[in-house]
mmCIF file of C-alpha atoms in Angstrom:
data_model
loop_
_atom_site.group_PDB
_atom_site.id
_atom_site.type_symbol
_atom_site.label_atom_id
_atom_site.label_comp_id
_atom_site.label_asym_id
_atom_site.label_seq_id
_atom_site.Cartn_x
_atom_site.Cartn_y
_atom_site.Cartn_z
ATOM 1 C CA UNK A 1 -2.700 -2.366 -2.005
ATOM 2 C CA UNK A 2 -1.454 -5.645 0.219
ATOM 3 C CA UNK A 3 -1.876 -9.120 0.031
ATOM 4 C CA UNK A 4 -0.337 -12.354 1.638
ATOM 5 C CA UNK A 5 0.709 -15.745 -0.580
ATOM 6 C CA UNK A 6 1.206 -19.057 1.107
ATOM 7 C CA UNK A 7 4.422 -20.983 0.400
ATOM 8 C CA UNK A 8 4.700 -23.367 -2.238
ATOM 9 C CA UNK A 9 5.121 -26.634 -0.314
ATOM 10 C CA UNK A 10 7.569 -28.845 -1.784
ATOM 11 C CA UNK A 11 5.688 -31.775 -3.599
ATOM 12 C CA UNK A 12 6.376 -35.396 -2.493
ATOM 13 C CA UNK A 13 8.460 -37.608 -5.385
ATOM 14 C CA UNK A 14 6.030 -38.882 -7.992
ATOM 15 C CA UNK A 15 6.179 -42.699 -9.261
ATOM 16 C CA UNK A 16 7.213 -43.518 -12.641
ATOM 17 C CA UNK A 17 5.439 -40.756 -14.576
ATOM 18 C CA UNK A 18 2.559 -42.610 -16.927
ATOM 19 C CA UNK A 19 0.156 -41.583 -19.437
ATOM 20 C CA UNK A 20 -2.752 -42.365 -16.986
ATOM 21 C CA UNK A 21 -1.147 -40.416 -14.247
ATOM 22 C CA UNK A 22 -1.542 -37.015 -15.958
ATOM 23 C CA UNK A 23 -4.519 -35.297 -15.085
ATOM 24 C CA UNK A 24 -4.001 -36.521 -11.276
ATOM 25 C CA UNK A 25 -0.271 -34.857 -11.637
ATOM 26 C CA UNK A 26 -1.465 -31.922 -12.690
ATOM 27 C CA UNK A 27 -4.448 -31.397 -10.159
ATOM 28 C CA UNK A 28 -1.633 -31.769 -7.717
ATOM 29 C CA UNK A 29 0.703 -29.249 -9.725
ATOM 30 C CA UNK A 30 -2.173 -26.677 -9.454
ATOM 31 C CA UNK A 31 -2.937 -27.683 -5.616
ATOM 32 C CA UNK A 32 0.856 -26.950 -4.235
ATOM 33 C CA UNK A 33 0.787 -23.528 -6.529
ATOM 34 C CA UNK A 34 0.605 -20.277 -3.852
ATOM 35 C CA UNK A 35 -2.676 -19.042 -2.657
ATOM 36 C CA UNK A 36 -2.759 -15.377 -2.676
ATOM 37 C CA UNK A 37 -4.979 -14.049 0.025
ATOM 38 C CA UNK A 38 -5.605 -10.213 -0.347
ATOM 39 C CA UNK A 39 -7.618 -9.471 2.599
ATOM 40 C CA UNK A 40 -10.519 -6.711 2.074
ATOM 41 C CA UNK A 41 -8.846 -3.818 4.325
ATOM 42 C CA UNK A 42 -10.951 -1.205 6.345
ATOM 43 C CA UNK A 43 -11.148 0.980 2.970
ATOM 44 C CA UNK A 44 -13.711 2.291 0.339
ATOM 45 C CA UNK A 45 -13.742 0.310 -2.645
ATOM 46 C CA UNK A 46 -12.209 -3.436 -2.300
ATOM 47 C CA UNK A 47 -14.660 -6.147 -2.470
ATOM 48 C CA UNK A 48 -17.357 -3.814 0.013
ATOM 49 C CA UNK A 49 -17.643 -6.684 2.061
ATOM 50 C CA UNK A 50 -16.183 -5.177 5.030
ATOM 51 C CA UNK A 51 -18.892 -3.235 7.153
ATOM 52 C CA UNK A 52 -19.002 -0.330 7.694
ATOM 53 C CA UNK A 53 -17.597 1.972 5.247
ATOM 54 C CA UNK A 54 -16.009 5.101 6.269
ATOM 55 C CA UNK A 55 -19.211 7.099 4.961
ATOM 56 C CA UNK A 56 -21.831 5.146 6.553
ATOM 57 C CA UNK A 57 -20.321 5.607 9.585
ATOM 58 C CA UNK A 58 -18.242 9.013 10.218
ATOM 59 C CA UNK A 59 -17.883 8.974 13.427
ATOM 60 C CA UNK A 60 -15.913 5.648 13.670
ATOM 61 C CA UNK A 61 -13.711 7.418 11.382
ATOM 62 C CA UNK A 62 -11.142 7.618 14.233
ATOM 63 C CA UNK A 63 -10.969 3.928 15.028
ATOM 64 C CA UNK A 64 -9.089 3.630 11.883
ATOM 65 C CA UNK A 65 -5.549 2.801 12.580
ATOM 66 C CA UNK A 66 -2.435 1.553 11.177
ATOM 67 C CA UNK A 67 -2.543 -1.014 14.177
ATOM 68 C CA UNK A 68 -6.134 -2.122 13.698
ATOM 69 C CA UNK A 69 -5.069 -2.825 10.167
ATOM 70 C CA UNK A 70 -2.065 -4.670 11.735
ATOM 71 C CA UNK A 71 -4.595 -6.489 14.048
ATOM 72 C CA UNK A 72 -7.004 -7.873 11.246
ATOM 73 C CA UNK A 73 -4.093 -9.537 8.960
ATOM 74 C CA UNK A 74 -3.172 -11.245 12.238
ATOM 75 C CA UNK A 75 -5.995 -12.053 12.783
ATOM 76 C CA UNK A 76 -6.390 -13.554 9.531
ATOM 77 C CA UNK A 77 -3.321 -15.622 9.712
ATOM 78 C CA UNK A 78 -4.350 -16.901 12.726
ATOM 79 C CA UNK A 79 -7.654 -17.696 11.744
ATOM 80 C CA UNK A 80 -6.199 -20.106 8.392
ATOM 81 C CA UNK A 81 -3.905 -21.266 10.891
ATOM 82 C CA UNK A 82 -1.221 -20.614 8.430
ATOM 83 C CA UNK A 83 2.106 -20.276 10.326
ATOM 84 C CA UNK A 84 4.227 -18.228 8.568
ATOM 85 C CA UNK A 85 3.696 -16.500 5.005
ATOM 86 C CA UNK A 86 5.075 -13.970 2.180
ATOM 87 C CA UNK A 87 3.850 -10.667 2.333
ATOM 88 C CA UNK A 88 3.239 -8.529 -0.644
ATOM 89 C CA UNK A 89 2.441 -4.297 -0.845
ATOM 90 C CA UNK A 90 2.187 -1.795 -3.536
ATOM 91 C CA UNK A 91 2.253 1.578 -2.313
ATOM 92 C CA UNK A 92 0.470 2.193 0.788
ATOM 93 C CA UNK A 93 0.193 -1.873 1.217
ATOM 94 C CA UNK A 94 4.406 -1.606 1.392
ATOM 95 C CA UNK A 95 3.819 0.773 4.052
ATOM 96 C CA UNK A 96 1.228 -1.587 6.170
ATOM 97 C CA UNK A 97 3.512 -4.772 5.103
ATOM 98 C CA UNK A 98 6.728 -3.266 6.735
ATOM 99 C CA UNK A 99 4.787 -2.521 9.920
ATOM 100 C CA UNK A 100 3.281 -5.645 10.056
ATOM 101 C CA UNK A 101 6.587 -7.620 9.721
ATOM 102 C CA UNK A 102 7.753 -5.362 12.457
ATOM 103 C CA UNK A 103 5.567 -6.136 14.661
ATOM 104 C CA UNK A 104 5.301 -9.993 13.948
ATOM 105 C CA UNK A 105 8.793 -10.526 12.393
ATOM 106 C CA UNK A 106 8.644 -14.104 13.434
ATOM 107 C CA UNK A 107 5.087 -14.928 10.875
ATOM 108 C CA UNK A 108 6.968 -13.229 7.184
ATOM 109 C CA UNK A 109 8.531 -15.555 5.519
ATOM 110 C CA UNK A 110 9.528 -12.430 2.842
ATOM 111 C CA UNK A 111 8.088 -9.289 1.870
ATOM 112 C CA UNK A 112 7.900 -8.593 -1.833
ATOM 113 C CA UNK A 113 7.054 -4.346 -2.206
ATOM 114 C CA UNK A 114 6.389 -2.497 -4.868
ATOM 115 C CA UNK A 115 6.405 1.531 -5.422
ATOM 116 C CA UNK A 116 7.912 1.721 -1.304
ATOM 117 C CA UNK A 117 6.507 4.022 1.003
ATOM 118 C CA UNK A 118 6.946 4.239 4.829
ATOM 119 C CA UNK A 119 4.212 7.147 5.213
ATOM 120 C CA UNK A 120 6.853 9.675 6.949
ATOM 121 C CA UNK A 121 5.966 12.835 7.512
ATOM 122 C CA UNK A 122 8.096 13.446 4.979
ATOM 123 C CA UNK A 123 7.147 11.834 2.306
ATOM 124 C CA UNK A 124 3.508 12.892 3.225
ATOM 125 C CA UNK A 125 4.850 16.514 3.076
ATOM 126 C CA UNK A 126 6.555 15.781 -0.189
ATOM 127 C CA UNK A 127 3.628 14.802 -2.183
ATOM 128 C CA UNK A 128 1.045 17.198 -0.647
ATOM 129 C CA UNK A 129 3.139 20.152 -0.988
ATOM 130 C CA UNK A 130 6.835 19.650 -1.909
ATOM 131 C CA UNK A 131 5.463 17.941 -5.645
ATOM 132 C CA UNK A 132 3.955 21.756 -6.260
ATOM 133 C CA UNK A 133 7.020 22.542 -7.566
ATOM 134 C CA UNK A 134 7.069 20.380 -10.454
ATOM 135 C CA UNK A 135 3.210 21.223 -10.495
ATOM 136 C CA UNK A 136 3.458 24.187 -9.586
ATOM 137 C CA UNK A 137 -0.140 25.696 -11.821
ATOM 138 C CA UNK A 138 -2.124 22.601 -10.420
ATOM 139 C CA UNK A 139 -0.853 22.521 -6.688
ATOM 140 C CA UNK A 140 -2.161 26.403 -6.680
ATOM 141 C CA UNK A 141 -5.744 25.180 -7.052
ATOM 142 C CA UNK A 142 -5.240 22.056 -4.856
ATOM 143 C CA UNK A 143 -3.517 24.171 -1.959
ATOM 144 C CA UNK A 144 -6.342 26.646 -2.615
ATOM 145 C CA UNK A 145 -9.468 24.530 -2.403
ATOM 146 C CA UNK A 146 -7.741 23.124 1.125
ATOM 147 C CA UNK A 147 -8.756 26.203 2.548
ATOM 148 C CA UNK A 148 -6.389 25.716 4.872
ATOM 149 C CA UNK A 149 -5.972 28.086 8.154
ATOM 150 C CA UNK A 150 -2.928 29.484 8.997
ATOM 151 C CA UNK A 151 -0.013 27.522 9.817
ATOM 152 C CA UNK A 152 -2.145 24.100 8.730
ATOM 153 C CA UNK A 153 -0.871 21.823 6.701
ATOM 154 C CA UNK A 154 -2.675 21.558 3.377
ATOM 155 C CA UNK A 155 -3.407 17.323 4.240
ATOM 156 C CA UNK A 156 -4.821 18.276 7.619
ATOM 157 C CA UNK A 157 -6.974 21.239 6.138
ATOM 158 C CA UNK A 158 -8.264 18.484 3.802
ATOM 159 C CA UNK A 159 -8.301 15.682 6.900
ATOM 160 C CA UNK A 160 -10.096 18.747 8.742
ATOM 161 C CA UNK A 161 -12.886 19.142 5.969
ATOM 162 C CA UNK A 162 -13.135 16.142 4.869
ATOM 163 C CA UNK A 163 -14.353 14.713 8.778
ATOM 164 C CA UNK A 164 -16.334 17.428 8.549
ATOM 165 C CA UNK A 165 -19.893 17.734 9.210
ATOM 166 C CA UNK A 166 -20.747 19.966 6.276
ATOM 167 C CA UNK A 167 -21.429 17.683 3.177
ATOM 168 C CA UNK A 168 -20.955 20.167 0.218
ATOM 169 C CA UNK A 169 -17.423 21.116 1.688
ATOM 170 C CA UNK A 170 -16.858 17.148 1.857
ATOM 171 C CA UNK A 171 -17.182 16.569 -1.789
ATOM 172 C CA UNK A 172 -15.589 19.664 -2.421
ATOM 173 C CA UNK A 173 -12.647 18.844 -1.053
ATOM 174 C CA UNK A 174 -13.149 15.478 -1.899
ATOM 175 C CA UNK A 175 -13.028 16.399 -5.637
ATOM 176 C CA UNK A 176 -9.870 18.421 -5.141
ATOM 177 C CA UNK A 177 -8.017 15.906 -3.500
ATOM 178 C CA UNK A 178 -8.983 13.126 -6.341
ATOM 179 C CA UNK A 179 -7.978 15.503 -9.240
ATOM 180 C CA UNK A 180 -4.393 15.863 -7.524
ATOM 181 C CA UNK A 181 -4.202 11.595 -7.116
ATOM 182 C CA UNK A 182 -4.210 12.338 -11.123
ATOM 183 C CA UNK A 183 -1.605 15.165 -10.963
ATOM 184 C CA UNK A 184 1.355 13.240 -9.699
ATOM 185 C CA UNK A 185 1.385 10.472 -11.167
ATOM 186 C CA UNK A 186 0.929 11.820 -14.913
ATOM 187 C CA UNK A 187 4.220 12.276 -15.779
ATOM 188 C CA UNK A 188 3.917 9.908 -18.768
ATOM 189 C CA UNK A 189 0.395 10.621 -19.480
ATOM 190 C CA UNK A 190 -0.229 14.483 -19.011
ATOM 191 C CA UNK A 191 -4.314 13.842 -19.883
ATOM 192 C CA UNK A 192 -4.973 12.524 -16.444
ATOM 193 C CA UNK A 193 -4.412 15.710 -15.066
ATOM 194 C CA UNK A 194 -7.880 16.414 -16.592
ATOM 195 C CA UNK A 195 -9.617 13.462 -15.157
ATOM 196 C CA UNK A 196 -10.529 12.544 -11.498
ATOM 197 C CA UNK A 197 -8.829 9.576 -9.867
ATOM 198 C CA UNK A 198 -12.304 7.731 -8.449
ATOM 199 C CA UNK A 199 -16.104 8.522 -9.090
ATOM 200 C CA UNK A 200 -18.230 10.209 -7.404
ATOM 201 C CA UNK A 201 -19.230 7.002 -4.818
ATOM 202 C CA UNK A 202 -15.443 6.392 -4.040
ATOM 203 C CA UNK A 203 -13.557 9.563 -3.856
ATOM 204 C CA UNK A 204 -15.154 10.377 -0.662
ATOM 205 C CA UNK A 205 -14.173 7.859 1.192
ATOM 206 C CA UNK A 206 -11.010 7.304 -0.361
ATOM 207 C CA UNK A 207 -9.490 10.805 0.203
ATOM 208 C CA UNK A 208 -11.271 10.778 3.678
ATOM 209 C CA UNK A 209 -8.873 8.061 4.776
ATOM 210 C CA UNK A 210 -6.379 8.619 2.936
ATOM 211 C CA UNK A 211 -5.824 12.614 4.782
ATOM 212 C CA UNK A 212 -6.913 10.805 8.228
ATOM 213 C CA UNK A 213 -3.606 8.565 7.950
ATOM 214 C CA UNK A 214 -1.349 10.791 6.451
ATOM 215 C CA UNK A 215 -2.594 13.710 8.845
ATOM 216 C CA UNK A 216 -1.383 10.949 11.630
ATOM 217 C CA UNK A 217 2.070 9.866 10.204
ATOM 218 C CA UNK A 218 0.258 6.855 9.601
ATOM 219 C CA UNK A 219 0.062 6.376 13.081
ATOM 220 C CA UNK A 220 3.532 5.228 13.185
ATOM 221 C CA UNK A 221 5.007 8.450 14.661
ATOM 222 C CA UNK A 222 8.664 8.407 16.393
ATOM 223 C CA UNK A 223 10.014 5.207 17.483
ATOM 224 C CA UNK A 224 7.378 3.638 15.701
ATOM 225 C CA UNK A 225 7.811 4.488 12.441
ATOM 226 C CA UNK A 226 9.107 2.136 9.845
ATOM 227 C CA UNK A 227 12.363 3.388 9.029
ATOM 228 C CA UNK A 228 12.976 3.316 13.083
ATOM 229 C CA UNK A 229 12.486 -0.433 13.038
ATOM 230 C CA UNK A 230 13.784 -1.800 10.167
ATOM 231 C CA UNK A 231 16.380 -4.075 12.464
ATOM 232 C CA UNK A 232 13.713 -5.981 13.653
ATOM 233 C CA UNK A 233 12.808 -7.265 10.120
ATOM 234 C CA UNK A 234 16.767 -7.600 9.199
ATOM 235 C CA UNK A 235 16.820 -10.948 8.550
ATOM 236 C CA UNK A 236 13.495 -11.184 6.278
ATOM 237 C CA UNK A 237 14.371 -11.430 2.583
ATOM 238 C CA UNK A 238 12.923 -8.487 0.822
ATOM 239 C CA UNK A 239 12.273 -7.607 -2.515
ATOM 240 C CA UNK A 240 12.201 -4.154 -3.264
ATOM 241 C CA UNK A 241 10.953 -2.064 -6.457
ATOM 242 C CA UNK A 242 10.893 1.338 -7.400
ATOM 243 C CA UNK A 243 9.866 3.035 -10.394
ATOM 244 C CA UNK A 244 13.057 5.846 -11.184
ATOM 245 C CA UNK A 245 10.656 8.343 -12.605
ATOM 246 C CA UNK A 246 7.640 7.661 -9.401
ATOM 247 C CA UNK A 247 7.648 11.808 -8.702
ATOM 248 C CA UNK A 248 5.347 10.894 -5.788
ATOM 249 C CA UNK A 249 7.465 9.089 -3.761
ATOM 250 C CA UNK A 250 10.680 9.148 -4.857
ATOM 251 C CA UNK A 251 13.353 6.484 -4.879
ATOM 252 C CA UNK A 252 15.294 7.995 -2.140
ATOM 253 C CA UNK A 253 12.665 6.150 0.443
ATOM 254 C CA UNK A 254 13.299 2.530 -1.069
ATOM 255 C CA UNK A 255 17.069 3.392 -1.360
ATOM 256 C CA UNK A 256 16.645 4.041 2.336
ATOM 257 C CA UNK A 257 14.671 0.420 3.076
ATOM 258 C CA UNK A 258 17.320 -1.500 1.296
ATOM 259 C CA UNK A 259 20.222 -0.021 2.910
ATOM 260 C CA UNK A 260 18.574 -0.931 5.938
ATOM 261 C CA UNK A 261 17.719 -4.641 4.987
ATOM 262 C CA UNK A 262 21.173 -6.856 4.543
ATOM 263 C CA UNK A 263 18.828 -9.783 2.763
ATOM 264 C CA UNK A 264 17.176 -7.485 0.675
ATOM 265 C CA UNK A 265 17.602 -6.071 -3.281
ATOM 266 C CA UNK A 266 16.152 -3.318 -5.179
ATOM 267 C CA UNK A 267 15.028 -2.876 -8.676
ATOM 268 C CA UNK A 268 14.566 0.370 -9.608
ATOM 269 C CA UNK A 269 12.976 0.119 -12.839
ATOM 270 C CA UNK A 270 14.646 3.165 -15.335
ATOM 271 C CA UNK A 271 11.103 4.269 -17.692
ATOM 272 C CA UNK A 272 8.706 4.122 -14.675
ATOM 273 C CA UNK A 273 6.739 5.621 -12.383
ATOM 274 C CA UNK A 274 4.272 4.573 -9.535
ATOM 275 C CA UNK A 275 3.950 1.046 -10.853
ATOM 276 C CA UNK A 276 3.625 -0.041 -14.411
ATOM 277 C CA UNK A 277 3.942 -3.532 -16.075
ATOM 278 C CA UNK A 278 7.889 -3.697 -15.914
ATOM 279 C CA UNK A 279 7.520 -3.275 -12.063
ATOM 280 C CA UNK A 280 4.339 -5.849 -12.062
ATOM 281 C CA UNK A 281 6.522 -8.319 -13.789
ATOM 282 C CA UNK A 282 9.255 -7.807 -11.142
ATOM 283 C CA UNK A 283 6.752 -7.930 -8.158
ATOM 284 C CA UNK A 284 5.679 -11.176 -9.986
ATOM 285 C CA UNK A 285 9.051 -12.762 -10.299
ATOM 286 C CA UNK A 286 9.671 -12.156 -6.649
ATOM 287 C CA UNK A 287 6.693 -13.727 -5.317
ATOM 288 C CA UNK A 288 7.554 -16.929 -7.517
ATOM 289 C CA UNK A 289 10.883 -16.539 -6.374
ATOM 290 C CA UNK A 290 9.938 -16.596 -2.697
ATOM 291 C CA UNK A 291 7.451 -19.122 -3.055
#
């Protein structure tokens, strides 16, 4: 999840303030507020405006890049002519903020990111495998229904099958890999381990490119990655917050960010996981803050 708000332009000094003047005041109260402009990423779900989806069209599957991604909220930017904004991510979106601020440090105003990720190899090794240990019953059946070869990673078996031309080992593995989204992020709610993450029309598509970038390193391998580049973005105010109890990315990565990022602060928020309302709020006082 990303977005982009527009600064909150200073207003112009009002005239004495009278009783006649109030509705205008407050149209232009509401017209100087920030615009949030979530764009609708290459991704199933989201508004399904963007055309086409990963499973209409398979075989474009590899034309999905970190730097495509980079490419369209550019292009965006460019297109409302805004010239420079504040950039927002939860999760994955803090992953494609960071690289996008990298590569156009000169257009973010400030990031604001909750629940940080860079997409390391790492961290994509962590949650695929490493979380088995705390998960250790349901990371057996999720390793096993990878049907991984070996030596293979379990997320490229599952990138492997799930490009695959077979369509009952697609939603097979696309079941398996939506009832582990549950698994590691019930820590305060053990019943989703029972339940599936998406339907049946999303999880597809969802875990298809969600393995095809983590299988890549999110396409930000070596010198490219995001912790490699974080002096480019040095001077960017950042906001930065963690849940202390997020088992799926742990806080160690936006510990990492910060120390990094000499105009930026974390929040690690004590009773929380991957998100949650006391991170929301934070995210929310941020933005304002920033804007």
């Amino acid at each position: 999840m990303g977005g982009v708000r527009l600064p909150r332009r200073r207003p112009r000094p009002l005239a004495a303030r009278r009783p006649r003047r109030l509705a205008r005041q407050r149209l232009v109260r509401n017209a100087l507020r920030p615009r949030p402009l979530p764009p609708d990423r290459r991704r199933p779900g989201g508004s399904g405006r963007s055309r086409p989806l990963v499973t209409e069209s398979r075989d474009r599957l590899a034309a999905h890049t970190t730097q495509r991604l980079i490419a369209d909220i550019e292009a965006l930017r460019q297109h409302l002519g805004v010239e420079d904004w504040v950039v927002a991510g939860i999760s994955w979106g803090t992953t494609l903020a960071l690289a996008y601020a990298q590569q156009h440090p000169s257009r973010v105003r400030a990031l604001a990111l909750m629940a940080v990720t860079t997409t390391s190899r790492d961290e994509v090794d962590w949650i695929t495998e490493g979380v088995g240990r705390v998960f250790p019953v349901e990371w057996e059946a999720f390793e096993r229904a990878s049907q991984r070869l070996p030596g293979e990673r379990v997320v490229d078996a599952y990138a492997r099958r799930l490009a695959g031309a077979d369509r009952e080992a697609r939603a097979d593995a696309a079941q398996a890999w939506d009832r582990w989204e549950n698994v590691h992020v019930s820590l305060d709610d053990p019943g989703l381990r029972e339940r599936g993450h998406l339907g049946p029309e999303l999880r597809e598509g969802f875990a298809a490119l969600v393995t095809h970038y983590w299988a890549n390193d999110g396409f930000l391998p070596g010198d490219q990655a995001v912790l490699a580049r974080l002096h480019r973005i040095a001077h960017v105010p950042t906001a930065l917050i963690h849940g202390r109890r997020d088992i799926s990315g742990p806080a160690v990565t936006a510990w990492r960010v910060h120390r990094e990022l000499p105009q930026s602060t974390l929040t690690i928020v004590e009773d929380e996981g991957h998100g949650g309302p006391g991170g929301s709020a934070a995210l929310t006082a941020a933005l304002d803050g920033f804007c």
